[in-house]
XYZ file of C-alpha atoms in Angstrom:
226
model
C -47.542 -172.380 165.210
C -50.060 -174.030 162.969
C -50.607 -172.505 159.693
C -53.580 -173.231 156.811
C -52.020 -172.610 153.354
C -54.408 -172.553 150.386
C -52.886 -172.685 147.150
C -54.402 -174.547 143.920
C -50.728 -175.158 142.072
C -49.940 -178.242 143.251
C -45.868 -177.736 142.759
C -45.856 -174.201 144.281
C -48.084 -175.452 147.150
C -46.135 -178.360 147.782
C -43.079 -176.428 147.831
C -44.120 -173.704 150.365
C -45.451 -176.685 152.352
C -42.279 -178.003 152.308
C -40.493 -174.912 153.331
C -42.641 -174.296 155.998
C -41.932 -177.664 158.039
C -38.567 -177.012 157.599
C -38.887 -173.335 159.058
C -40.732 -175.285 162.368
C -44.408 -174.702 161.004
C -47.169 -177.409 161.066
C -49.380 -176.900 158.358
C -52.587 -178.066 156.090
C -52.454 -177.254 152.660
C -55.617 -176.890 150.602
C -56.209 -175.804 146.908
C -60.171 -175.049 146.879
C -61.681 -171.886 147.969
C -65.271 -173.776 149.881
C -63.111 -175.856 151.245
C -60.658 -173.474 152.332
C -63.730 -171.456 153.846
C -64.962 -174.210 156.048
C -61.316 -175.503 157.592
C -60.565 -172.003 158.157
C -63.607 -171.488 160.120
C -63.193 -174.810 162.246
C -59.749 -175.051 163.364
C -57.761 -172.623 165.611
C -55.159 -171.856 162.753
C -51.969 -169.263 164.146
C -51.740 -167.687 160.579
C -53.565 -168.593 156.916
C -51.801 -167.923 153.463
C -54.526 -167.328 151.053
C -54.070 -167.220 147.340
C -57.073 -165.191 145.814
C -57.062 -167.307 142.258
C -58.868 -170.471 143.586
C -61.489 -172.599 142.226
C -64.477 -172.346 143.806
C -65.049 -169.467 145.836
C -61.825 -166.757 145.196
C -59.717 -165.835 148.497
C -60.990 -162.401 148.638
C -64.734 -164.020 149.208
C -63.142 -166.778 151.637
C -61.477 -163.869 153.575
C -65.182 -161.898 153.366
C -66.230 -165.040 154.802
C -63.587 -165.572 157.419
C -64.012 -161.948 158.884
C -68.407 -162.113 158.592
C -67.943 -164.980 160.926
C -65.434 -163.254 163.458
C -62.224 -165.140 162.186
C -59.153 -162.842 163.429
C -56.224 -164.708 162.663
C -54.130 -162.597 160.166
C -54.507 -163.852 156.965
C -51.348 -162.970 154.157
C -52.789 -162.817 150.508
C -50.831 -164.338 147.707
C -51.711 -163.396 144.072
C -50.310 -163.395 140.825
C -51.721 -159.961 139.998
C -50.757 -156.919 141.558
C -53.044 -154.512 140.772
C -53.468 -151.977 143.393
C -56.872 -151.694 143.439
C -56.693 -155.889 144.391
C -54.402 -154.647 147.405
C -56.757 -152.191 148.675
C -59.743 -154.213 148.300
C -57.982 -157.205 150.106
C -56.517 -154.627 153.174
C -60.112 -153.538 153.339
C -61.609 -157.166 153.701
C -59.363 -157.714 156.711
C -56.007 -158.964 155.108
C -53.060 -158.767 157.108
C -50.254 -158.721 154.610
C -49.800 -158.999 150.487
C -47.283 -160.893 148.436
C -47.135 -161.109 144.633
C -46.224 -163.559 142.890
C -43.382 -164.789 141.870
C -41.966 -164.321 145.657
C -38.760 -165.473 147.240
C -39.979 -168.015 150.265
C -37.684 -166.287 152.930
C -40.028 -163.357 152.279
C -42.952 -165.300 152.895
C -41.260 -167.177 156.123
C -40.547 -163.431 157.403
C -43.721 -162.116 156.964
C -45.404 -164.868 158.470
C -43.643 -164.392 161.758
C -44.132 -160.661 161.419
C -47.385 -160.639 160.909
C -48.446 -163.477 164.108
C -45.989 -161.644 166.448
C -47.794 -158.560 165.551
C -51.095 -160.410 166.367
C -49.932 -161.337 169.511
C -48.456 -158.155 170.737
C -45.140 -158.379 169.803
C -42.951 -155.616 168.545
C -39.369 -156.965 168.203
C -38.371 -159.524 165.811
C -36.151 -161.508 167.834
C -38.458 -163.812 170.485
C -36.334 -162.965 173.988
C -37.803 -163.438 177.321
C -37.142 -165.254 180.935
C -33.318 -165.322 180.156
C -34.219 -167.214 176.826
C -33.506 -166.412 173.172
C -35.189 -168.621 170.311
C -32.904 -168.356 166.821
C -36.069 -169.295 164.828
C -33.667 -169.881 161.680
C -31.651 -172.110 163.177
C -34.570 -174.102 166.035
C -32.416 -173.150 168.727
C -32.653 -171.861 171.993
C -29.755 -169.945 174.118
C -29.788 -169.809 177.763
C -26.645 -167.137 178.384
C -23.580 -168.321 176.473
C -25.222 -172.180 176.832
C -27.212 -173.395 173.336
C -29.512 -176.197 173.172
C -30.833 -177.934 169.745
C -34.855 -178.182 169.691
C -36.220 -181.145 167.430
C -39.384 -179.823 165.114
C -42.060 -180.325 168.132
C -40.094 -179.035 170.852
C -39.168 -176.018 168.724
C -43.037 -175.386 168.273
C -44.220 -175.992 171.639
C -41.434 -173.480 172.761
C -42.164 -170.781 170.561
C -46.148 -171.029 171.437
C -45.159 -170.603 175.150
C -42.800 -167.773 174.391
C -45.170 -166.093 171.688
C -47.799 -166.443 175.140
C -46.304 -165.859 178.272
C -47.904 -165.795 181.234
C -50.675 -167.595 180.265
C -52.562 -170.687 181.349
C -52.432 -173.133 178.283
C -53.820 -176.272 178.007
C -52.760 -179.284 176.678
C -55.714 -179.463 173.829
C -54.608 -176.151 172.420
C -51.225 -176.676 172.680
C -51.646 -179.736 170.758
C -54.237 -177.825 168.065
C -51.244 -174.874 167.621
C -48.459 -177.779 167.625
C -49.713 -180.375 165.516
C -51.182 -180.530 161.471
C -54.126 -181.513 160.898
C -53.712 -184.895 159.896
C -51.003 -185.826 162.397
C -51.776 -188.020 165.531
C -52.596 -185.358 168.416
C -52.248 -187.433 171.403
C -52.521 -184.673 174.399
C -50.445 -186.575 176.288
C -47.481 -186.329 174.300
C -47.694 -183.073 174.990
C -46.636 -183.959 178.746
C -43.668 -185.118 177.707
C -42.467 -182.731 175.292
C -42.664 -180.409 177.880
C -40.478 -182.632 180.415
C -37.872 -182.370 177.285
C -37.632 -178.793 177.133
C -37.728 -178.226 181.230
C -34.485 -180.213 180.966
C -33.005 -177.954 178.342
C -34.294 -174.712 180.133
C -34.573 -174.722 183.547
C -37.339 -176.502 185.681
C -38.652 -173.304 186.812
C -39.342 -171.576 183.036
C -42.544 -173.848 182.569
C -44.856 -173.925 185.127
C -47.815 -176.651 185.736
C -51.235 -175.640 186.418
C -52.556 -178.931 188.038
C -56.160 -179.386 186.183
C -55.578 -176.604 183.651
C -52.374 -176.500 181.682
C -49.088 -174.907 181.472
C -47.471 -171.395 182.058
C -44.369 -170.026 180.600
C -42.808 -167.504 183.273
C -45.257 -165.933 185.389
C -49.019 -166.321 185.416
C -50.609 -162.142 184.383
C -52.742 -161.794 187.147
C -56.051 -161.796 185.106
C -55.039 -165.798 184.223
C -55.217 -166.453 187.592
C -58.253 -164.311 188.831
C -59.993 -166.220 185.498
């Protein structure tokens, strides 16, 4: 998953930043609200934290902007106030979640999977499927009783195909969702990284679309009729 984090406190934003490449997240941190409008707008983020005291435009008028323009990713407010009336005018600009600050940044790591899970149709917090389990704390993935340790790319790329099963994905958005901004996205790699985890979890769990991408499990019928 590729997060956009805008926060204008340079320790607390470094911090989260911090915690969330540890947690498996690639992410681009900004700390102005235009410029937070524009890169949200461009670049196919998974999830944006949004503080709403930023210089320049405030995050309730980038999030305005972000939902004018048709912008669904779910969006998690962060704000030092908390007001109620803020809340409700946030919720009704299209926010997602709330968090006020100070916060603990397990609470923020939890509600960012919550909240993209929900976005993507998932109920249950535990990522399960074609005989697989992902421990998300830990960047691990069981196969039965058998446990195999992802590094930080493989852990992302598996969790993108198991947060989208069944569909055709191609390398280019694999490598937008898998990769920061300002890290070298070489498609290719991509080829590789899946070779890695095919050896960890069976040949059969990632299929290849010759000329279109890759599948985890089985293609949904309207992929294919597409």
């Amino acid at each position: 998953m590729r997060l956009l984090l805008v926060e204008d406190d340079a320790l607390l934003g470094a911090s989260v930043q911090q915690a969330l490449k540890a947690a498996g997240y690639a992410s681009d941190w900004i700390q102005e609200g235009n410029e937070a409008r524009i890169q949200g707008s461009l670049e196919p983020y998974d999830v944006a934290i949004l503080d709403i005291g930023l210089p320049g435009l405030n995050g309730l008028q980038v999030l305005a902007a972000w939902r004018e323009e048709g912008r669904s990713m779910p969006v998690i407010v962060l704000t030092a106030r908390s007001s109620w009336q803020e809340k409700v005018e946030a919720f009704n600009l299209g926010a997602d979640d709330y968090v006020t600050k100070p916060f603990h940044i397990e609470e923020l790591l939890a509600r960012i999977s919550a909240v993209h899970k929900r976005s993507v149709g998932l109920v249950s917090g535990e990522l399960s499927m074609q005989g697989l389990r992902l421990d998300e704390h830990t960047q691990t993935v069981w196969q039965g009783t058998d446990s195999y340790s992802l590094t930080g790319t493989e852990f992302r790329l598996l969790r993108y195909f198991m947060l989208h099963p069944g569909r055709i994905l191609s390398k280019s958005e694999l490598t937008e969702h898998v990769y920061a901004y300002d890290e070298d996205k070489d498609s290719n790699v991509i080829e590789v990284y899946v070779n890695r985890l095919r050896q960890k979890v069976g040949m059969d769990k990632i299929q290849t679309r010759r000329g279109q991408g890759y599948v985890f499990g089985q293609l949904h019928p309207e992929s294919h009729s597409a």
